[in-house]
mmCIF file with all atom_site columns, C-alpha atoms and ligand atoms in Angstrom:
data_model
loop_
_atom_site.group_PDB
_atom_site.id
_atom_site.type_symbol
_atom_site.label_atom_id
_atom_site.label_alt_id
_atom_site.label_comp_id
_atom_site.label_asym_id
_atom_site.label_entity_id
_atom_site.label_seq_id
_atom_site.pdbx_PDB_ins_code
_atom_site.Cartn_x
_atom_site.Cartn_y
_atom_site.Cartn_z
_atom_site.occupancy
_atom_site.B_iso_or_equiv
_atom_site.pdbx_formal_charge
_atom_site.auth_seq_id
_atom_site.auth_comp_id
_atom_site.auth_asym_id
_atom_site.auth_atom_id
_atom_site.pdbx_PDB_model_num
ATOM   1   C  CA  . UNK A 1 1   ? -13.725 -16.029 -22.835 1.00 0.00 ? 1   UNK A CA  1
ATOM   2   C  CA  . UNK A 1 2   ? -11.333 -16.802 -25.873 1.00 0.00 ? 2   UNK A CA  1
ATOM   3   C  CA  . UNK A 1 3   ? -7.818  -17.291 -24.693 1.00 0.00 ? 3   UNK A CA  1
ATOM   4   C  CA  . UNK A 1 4   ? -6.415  -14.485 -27.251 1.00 0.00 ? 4   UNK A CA  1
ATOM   5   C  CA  . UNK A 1 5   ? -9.258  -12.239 -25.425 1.00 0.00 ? 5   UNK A CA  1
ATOM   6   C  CA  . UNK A 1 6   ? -7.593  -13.213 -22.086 1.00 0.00 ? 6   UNK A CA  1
ATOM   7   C  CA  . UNK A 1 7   ? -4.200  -12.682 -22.916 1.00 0.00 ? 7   UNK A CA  1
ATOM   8   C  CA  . UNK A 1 8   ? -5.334  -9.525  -24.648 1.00 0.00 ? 8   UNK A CA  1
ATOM   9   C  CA  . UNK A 1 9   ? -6.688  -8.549  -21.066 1.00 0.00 ? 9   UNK A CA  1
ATOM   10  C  CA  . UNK A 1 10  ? -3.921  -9.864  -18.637 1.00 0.00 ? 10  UNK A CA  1
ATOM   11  C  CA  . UNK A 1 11  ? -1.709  -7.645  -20.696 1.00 0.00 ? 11  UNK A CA  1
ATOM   12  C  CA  . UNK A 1 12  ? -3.902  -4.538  -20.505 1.00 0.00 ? 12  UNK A CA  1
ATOM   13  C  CA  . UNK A 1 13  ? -3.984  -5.486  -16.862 1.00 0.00 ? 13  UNK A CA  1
ATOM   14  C  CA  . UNK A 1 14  ? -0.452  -5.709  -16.345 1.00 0.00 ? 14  UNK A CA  1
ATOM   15  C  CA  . UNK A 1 15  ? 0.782   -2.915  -18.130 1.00 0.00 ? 15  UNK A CA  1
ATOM   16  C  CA  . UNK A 1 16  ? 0.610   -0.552  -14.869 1.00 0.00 ? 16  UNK A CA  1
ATOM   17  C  CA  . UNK A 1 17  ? 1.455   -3.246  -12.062 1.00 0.00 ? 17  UNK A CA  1
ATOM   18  C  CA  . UNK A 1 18  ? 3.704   -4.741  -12.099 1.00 0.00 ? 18  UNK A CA  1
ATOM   19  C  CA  . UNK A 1 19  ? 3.446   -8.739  -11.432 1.00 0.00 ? 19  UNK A CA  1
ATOM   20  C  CA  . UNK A 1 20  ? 3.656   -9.495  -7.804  1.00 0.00 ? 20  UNK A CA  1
ATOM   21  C  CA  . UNK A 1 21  ? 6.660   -12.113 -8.179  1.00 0.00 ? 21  UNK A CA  1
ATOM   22  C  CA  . UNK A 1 22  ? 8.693   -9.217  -8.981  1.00 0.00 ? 22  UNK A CA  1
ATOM   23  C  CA  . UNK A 1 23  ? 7.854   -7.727  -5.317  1.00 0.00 ? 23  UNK A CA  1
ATOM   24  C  CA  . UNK A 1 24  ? 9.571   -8.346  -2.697  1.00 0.00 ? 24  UNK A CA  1
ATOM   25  C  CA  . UNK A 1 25  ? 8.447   -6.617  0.493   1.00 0.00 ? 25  UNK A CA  1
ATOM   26  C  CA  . UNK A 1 26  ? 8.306   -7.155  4.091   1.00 0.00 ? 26  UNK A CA  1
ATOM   27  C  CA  . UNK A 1 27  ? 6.166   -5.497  6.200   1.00 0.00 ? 27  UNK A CA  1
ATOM   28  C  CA  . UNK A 1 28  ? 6.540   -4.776  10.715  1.00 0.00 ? 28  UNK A CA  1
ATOM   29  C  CA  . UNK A 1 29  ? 3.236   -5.588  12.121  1.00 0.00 ? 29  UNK A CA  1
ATOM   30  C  CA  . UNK A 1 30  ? 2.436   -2.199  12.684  1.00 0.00 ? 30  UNK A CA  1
ATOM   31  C  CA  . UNK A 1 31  ? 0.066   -0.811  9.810   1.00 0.00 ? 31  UNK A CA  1
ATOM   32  C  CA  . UNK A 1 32  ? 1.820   2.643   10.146  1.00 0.00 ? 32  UNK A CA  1
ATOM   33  C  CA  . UNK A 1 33  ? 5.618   1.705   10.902  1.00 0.00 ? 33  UNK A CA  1
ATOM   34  C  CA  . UNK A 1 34  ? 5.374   -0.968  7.761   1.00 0.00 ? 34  UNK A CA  1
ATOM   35  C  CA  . UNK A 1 35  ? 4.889   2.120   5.533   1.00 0.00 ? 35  UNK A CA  1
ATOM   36  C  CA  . UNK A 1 36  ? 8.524   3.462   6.345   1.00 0.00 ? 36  UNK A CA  1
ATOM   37  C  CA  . UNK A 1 37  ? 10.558  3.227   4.606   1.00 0.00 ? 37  UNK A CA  1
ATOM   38  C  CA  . UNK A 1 38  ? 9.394   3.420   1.249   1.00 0.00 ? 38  UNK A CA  1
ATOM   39  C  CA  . UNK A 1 39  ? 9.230   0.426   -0.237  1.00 0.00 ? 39  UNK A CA  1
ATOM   40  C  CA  . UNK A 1 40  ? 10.266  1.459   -4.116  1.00 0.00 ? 40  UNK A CA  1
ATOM   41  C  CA  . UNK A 1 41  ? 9.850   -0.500  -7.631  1.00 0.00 ? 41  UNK A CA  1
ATOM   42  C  CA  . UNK A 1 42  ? 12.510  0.598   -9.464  1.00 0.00 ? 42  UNK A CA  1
ATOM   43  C  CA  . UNK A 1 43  ? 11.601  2.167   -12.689 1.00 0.00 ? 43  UNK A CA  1
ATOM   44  C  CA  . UNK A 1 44  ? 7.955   2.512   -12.080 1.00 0.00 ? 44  UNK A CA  1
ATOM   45  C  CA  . UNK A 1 45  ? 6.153   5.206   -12.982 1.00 0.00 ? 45  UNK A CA  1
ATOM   46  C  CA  . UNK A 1 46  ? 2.931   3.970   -12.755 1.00 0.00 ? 46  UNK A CA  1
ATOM   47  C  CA  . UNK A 1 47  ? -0.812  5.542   -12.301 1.00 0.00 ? 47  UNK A CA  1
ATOM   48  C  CA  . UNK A 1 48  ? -1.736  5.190   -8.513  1.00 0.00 ? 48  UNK A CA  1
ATOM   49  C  CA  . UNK A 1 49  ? -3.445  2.056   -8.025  1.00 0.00 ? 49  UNK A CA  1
ATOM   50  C  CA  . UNK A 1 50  ? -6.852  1.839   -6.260  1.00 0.00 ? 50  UNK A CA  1
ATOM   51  C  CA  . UNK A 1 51  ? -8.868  -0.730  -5.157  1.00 0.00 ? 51  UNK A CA  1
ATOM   52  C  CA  . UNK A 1 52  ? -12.785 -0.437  -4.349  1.00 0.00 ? 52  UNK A CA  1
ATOM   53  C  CA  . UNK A 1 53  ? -13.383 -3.417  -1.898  1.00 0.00 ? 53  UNK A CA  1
ATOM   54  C  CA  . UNK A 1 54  ? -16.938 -3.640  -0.085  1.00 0.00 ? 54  UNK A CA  1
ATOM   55  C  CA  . UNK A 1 55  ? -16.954 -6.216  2.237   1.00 0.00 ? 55  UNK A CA  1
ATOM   56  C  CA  . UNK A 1 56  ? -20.735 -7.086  2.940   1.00 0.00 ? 56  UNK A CA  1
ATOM   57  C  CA  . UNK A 1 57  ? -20.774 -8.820  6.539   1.00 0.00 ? 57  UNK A CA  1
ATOM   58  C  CA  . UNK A 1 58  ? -19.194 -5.163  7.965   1.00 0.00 ? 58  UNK A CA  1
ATOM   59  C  CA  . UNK A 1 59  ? -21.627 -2.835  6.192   1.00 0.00 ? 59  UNK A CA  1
ATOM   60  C  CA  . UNK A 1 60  ? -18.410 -1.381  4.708   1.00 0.00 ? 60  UNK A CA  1
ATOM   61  C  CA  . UNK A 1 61  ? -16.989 -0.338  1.126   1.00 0.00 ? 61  UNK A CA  1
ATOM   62  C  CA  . UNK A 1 62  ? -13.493 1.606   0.739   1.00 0.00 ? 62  UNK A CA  1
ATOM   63  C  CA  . UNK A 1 63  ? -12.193 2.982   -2.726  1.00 0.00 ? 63  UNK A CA  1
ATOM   64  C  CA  . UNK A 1 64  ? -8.362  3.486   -1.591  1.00 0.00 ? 64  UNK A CA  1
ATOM   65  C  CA  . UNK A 1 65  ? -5.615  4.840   -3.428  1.00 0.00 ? 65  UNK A CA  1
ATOM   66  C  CA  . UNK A 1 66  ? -2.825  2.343   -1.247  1.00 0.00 ? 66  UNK A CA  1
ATOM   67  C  CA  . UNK A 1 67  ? 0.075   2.870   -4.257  1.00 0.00 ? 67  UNK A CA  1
ATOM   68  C  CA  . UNK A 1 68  ? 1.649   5.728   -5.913  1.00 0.00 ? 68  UNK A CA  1
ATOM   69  C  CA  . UNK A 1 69  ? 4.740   6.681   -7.579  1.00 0.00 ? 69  UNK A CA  1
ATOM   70  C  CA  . UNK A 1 70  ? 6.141   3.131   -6.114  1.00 0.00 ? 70  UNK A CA  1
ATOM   71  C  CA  . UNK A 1 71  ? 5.495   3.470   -3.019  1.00 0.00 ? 71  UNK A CA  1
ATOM   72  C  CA  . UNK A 1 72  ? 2.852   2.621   -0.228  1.00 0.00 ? 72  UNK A CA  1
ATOM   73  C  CA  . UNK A 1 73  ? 0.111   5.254   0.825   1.00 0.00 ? 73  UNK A CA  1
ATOM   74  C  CA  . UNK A 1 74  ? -0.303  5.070   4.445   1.00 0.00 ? 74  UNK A CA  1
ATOM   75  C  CA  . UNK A 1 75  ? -4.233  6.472   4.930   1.00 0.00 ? 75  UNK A CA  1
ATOM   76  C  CA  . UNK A 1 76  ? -4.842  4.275   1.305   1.00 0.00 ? 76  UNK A CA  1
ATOM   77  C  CA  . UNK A 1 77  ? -3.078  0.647   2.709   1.00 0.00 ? 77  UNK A CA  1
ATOM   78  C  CA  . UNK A 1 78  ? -3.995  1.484   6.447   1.00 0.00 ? 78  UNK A CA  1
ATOM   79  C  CA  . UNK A 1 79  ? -7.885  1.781   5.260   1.00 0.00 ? 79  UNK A CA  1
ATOM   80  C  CA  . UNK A 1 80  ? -7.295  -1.424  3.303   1.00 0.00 ? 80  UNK A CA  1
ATOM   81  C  CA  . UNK A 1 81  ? -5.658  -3.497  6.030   1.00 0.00 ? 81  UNK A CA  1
ATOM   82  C  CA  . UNK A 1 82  ? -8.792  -2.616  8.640   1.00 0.00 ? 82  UNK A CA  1
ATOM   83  C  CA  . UNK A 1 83  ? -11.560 -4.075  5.686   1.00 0.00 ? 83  UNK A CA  1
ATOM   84  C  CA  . UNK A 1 84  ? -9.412  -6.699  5.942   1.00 0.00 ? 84  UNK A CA  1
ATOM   85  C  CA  . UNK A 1 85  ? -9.718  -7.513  9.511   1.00 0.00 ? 85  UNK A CA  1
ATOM   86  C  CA  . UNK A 1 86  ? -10.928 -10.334 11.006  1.00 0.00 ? 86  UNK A CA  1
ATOM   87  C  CA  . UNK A 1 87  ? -14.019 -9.019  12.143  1.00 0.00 ? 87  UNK A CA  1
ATOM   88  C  CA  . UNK A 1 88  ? -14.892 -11.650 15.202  1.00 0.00 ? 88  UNK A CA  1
ATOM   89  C  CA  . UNK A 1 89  ? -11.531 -10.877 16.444  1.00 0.00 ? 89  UNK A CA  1
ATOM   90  C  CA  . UNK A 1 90  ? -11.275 -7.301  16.038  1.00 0.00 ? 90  UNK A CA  1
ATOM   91  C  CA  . UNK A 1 91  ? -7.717  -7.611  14.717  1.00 0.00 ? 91  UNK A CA  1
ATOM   92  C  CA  . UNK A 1 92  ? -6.320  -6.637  12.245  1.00 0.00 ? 92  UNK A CA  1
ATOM   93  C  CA  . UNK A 1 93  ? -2.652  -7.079  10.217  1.00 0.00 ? 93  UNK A CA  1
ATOM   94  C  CA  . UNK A 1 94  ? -0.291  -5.919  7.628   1.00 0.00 ? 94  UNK A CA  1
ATOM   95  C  CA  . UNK A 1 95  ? -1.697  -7.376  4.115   1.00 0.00 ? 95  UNK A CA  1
ATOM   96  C  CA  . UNK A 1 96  ? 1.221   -8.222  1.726   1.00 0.00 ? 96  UNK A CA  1
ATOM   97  C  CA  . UNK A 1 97  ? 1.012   -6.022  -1.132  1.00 0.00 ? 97  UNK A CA  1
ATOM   98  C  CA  . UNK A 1 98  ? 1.732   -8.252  -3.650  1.00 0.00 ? 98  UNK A CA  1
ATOM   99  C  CA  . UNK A 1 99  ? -1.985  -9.497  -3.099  1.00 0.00 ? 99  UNK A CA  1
ATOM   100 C  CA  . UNK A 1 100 ? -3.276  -6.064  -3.359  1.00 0.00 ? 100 UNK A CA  1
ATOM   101 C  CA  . UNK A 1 101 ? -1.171  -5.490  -6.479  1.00 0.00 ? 101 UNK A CA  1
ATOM   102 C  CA  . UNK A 1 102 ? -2.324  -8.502  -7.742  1.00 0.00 ? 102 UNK A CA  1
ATOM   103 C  CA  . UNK A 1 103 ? -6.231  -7.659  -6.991  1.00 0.00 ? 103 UNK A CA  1
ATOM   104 C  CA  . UNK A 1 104 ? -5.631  -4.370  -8.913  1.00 0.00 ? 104 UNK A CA  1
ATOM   105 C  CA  . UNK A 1 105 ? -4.689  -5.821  -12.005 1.00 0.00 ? 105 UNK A CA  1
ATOM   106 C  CA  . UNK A 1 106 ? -7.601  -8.289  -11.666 1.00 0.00 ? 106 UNK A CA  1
ATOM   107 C  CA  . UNK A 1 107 ? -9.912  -4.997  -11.139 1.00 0.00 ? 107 UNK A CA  1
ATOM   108 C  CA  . UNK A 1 108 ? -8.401  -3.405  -14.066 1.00 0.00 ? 108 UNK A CA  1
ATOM   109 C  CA  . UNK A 1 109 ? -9.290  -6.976  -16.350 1.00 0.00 ? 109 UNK A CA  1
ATOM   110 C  CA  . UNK A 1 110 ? -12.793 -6.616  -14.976 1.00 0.00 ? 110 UNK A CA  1
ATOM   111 C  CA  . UNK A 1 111 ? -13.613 -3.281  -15.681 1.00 0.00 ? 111 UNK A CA  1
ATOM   112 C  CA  . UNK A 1 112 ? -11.844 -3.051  -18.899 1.00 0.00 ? 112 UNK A CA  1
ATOM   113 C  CA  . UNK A 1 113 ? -14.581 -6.245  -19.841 1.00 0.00 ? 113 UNK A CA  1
ATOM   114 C  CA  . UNK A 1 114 ? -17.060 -5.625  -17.890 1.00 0.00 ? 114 UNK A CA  1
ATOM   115 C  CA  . UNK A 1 115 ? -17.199 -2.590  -16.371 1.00 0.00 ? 115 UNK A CA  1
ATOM   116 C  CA  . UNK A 1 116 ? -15.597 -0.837  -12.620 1.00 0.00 ? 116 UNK A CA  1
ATOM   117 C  CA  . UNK A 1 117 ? -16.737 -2.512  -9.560  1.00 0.00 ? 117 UNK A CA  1
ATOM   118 C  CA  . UNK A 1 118 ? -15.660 -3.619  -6.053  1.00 0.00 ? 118 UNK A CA  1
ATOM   119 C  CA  . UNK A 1 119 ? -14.658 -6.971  -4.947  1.00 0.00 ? 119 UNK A CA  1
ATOM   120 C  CA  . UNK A 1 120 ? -16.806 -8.263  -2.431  1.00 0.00 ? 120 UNK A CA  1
ATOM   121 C  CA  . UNK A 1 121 ? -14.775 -9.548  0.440   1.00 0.00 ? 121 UNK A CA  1
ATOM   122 C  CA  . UNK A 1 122 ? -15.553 -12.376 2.072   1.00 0.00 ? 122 UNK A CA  1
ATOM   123 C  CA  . UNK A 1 123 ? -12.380 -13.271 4.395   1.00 0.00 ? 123 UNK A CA  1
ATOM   124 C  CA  . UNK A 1 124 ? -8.827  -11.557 4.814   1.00 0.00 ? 124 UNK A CA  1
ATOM   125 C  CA  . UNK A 1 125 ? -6.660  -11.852 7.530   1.00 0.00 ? 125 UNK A CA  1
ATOM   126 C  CA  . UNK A 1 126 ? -8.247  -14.510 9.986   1.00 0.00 ? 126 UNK A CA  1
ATOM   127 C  CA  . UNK A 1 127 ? -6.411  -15.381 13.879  1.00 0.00 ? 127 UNK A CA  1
ATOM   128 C  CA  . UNK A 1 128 ? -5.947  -18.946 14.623  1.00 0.00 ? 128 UNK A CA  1
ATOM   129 C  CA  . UNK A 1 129 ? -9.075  -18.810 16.563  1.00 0.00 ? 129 UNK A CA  1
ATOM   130 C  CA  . UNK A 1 130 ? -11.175 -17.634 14.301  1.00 0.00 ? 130 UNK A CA  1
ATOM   131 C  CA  . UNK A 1 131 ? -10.053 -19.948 11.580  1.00 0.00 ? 131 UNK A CA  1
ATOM   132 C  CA  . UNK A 1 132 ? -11.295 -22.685 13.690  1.00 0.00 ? 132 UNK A CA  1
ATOM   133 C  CA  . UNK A 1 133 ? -14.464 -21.371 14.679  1.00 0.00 ? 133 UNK A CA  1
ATOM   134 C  CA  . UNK A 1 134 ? -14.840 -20.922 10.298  1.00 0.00 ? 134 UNK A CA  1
ATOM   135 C  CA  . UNK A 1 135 ? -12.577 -24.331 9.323   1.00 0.00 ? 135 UNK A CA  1
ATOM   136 C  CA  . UNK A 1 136 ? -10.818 -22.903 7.106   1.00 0.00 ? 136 UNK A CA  1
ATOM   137 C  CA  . UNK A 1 137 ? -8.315  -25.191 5.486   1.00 0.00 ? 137 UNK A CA  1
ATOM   138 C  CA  . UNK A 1 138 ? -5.411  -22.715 4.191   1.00 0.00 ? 138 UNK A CA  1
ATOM   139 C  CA  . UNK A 1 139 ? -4.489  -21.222 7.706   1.00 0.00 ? 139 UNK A CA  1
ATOM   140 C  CA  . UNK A 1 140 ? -1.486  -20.093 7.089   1.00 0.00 ? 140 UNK A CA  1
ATOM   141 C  CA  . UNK A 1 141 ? -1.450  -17.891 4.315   1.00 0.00 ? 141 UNK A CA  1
ATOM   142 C  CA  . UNK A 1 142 ? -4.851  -16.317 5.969   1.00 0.00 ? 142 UNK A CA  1
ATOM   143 C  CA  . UNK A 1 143 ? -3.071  -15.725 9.409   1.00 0.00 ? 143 UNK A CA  1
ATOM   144 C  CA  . UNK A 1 144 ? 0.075   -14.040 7.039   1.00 0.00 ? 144 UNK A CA  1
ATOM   145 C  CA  . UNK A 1 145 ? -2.271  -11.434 5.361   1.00 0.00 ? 145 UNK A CA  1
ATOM   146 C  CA  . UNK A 1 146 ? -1.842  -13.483 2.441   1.00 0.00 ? 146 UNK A CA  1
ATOM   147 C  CA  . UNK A 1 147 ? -4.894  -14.677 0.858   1.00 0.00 ? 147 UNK A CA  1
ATOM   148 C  CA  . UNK A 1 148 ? -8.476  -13.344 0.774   1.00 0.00 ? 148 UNK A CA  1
ATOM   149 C  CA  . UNK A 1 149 ? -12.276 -15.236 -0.037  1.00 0.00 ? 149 UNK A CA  1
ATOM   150 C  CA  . UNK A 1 150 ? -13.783 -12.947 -2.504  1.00 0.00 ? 150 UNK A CA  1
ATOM   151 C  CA  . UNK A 1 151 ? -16.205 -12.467 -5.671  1.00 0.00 ? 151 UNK A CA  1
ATOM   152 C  CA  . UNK A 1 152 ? -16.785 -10.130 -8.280  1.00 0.00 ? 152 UNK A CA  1
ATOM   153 C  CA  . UNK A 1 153 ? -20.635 -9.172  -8.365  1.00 0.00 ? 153 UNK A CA  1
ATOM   154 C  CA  . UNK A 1 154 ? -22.045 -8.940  -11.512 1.00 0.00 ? 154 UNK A CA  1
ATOM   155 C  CA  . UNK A 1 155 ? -20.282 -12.052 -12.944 1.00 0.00 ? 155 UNK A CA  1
ATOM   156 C  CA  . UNK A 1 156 ? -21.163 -15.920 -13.501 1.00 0.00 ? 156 UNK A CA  1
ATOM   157 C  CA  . UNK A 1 157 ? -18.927 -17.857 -11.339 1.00 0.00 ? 157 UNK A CA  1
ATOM   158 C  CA  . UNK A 1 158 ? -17.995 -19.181 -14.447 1.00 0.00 ? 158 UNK A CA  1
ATOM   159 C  CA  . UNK A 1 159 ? -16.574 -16.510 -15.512 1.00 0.00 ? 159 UNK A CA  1
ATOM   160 C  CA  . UNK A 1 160 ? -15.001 -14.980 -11.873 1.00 0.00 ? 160 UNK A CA  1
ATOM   161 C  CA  . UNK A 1 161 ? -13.016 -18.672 -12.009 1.00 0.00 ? 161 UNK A CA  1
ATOM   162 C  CA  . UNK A 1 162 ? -12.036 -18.444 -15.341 1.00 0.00 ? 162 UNK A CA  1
ATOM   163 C  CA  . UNK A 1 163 ? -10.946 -14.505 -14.166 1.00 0.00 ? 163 UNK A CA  1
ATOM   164 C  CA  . UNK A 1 164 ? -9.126  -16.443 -11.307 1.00 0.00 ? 164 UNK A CA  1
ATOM   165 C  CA  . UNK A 1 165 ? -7.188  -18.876 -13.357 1.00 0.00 ? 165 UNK A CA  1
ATOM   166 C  CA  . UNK A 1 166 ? -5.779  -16.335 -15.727 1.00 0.00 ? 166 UNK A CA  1
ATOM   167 C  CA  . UNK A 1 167 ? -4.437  -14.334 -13.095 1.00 0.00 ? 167 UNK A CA  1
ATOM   168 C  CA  . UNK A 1 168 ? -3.676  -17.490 -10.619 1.00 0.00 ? 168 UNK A CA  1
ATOM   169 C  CA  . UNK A 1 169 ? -0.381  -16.837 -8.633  1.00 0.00 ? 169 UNK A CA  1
ATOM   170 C  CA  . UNK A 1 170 ? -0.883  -19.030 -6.148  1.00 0.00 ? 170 UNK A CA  1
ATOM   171 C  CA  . UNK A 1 171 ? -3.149  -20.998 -4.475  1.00 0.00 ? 171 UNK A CA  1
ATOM   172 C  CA  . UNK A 1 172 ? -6.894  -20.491 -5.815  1.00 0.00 ? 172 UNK A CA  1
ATOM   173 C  CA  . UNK A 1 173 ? -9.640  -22.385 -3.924  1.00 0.00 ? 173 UNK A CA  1
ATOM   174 C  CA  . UNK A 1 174 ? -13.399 -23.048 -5.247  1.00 0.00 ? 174 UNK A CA  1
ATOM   175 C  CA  . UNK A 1 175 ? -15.902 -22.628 -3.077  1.00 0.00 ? 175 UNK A CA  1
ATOM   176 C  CA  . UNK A 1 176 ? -19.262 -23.525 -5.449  1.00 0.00 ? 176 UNK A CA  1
ATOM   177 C  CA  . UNK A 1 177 ? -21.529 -23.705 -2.321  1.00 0.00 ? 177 UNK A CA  1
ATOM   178 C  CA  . UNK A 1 178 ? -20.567 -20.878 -0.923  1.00 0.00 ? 178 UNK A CA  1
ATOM   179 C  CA  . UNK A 1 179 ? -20.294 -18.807 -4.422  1.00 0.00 ? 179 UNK A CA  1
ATOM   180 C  CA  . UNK A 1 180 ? -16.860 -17.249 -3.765  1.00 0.00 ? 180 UNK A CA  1
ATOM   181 C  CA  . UNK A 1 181 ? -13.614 -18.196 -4.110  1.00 0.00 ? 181 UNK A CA  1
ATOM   182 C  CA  . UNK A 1 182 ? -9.947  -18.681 -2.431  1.00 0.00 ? 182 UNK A CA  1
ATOM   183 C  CA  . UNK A 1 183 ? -6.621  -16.914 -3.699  1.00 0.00 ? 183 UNK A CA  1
ATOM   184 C  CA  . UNK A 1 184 ? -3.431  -16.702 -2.072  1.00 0.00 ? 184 UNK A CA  1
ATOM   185 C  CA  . UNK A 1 185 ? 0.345   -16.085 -2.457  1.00 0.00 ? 185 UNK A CA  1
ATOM   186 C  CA  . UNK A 1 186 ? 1.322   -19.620 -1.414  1.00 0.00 ? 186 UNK A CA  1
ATOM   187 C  CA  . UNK A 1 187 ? 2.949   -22.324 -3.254  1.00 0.00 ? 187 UNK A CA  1
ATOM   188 C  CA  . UNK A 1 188 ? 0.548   -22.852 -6.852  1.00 0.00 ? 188 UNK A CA  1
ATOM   189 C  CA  . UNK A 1 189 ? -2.161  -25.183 -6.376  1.00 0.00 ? 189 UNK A CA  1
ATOM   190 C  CA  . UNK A 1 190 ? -6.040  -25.469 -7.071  1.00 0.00 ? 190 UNK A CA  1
ATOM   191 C  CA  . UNK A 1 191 ? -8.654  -27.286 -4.905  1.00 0.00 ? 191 UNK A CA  1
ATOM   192 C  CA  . UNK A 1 192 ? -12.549 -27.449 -4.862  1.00 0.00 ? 192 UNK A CA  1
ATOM   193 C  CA  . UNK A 1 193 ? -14.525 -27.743 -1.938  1.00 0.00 ? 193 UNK A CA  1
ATOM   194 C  CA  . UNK A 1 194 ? -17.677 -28.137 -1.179  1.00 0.00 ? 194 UNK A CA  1
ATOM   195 C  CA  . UNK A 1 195 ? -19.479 -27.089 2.318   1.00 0.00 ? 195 UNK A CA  1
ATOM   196 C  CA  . UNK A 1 196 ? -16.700 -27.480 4.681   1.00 0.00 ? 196 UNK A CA  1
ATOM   197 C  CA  . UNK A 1 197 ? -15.051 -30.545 3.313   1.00 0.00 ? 197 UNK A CA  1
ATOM   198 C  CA  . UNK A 1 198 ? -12.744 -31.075 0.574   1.00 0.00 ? 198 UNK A CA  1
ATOM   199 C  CA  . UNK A 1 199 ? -13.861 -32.904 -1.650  1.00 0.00 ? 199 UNK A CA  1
ATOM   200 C  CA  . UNK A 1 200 ? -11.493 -32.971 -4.876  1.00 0.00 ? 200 UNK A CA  1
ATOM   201 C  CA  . UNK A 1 201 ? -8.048  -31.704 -6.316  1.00 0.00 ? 201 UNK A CA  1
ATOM   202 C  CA  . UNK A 1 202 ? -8.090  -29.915 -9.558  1.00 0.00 ? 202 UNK A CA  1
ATOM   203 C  CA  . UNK A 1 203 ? -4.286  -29.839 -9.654  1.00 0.00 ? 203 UNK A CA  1
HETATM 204 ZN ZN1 . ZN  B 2 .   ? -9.500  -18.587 2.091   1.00 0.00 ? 1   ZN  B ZN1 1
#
């Protein structure tokens, strides 16, 4: 992908979400009670954002409207926080919607050059326990409803890292053996690992 091509798309992207740094909310634990009160962008008068997640080991895909008019959509984020869940655990948390903002405008960049399609989800929220049982190595942002192992189908992983890296907030992980990768809203930093240990530092 030619970087004037990129930019050309992160702007497309962008130009109905707005970038997650300029978000600040906080959510209750309750999926419901985090909902109220409305948690407004000022000056937005966006389309409603939807994202079409299928996550494969639960037999389940959602298309959810979880944004409109500024503010969250209870049914849309509620449906969106259970595909999240850690399935072995059964639980289930507030995701921060900075990531969700940030995985629409990464849906928007892949169907505007490829065409629509859901993100496969791999791993959202994850309990202590169950982050053992799997090793993961980026706890925290997991257990905060922060970060999520995913994959666009349909796309080299060449090109779903390069996707990655133009819209990199945080911390992006690459996972070649297990085809997916890492992103979260933590501090900025790239790793590669292979199996279960890791094995180098990009940057
Ligand atoms: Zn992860």
């Amino acid at each position: 992908m030619k970087s004037e091509r990129r930019a050309f798309m992160l702007r497309a992207a962008l130009a109905g979400a707005a970038l997650p740094a300029t978000i600040a909310v906080r959510l209750t634990p309750a999926c419901a009670s985090s909902v109220r009160p409305p948690h407004r962008v000022s000056g937005v008068l966006a389309p409603p954002r939807e994202l079409w997640i299928t996550r494969p080991e639960a037999q389940e895909s959602i298309r959810a409207v979880y944004w409109a008019g500024g503010i969250l959509q209870t049914d849309g984020y509620c449906a969106i926080n259970r595909i999240y869940r850690d399935l072995r655990a059964g639980a289930q948390r507030p995701i921060a919607p900075a990531l969700l903002h940030l995985n629409y405008a990464m849906q928007r960049a892949v169907a505007g050059h490829w065409s629509p399609r859901p993100m496969i989800l791999l791993s959202g929220f994850r309990t202590p326990h169950t982050n053992r049982l799997v090793g993961g190595v980026e706890p925290n942002v997991h257990f905060a409803g922060e970060a999520d192992d995913y994959i666009y189908p349909g796309l080299s992983f060449e090109e779903n890292l390069q996707l990655a890296r133009l819209f990199q907030f945080g911390g992006l992980g690459v996972y070649p053996d297990r085809g997916s990768l890492h992103k979260d809203l933590g501090p900025a930093r790239t790793w590669v690992e292979y199996g279960h240990a890791r094995a180098a530092t990009v940057r």
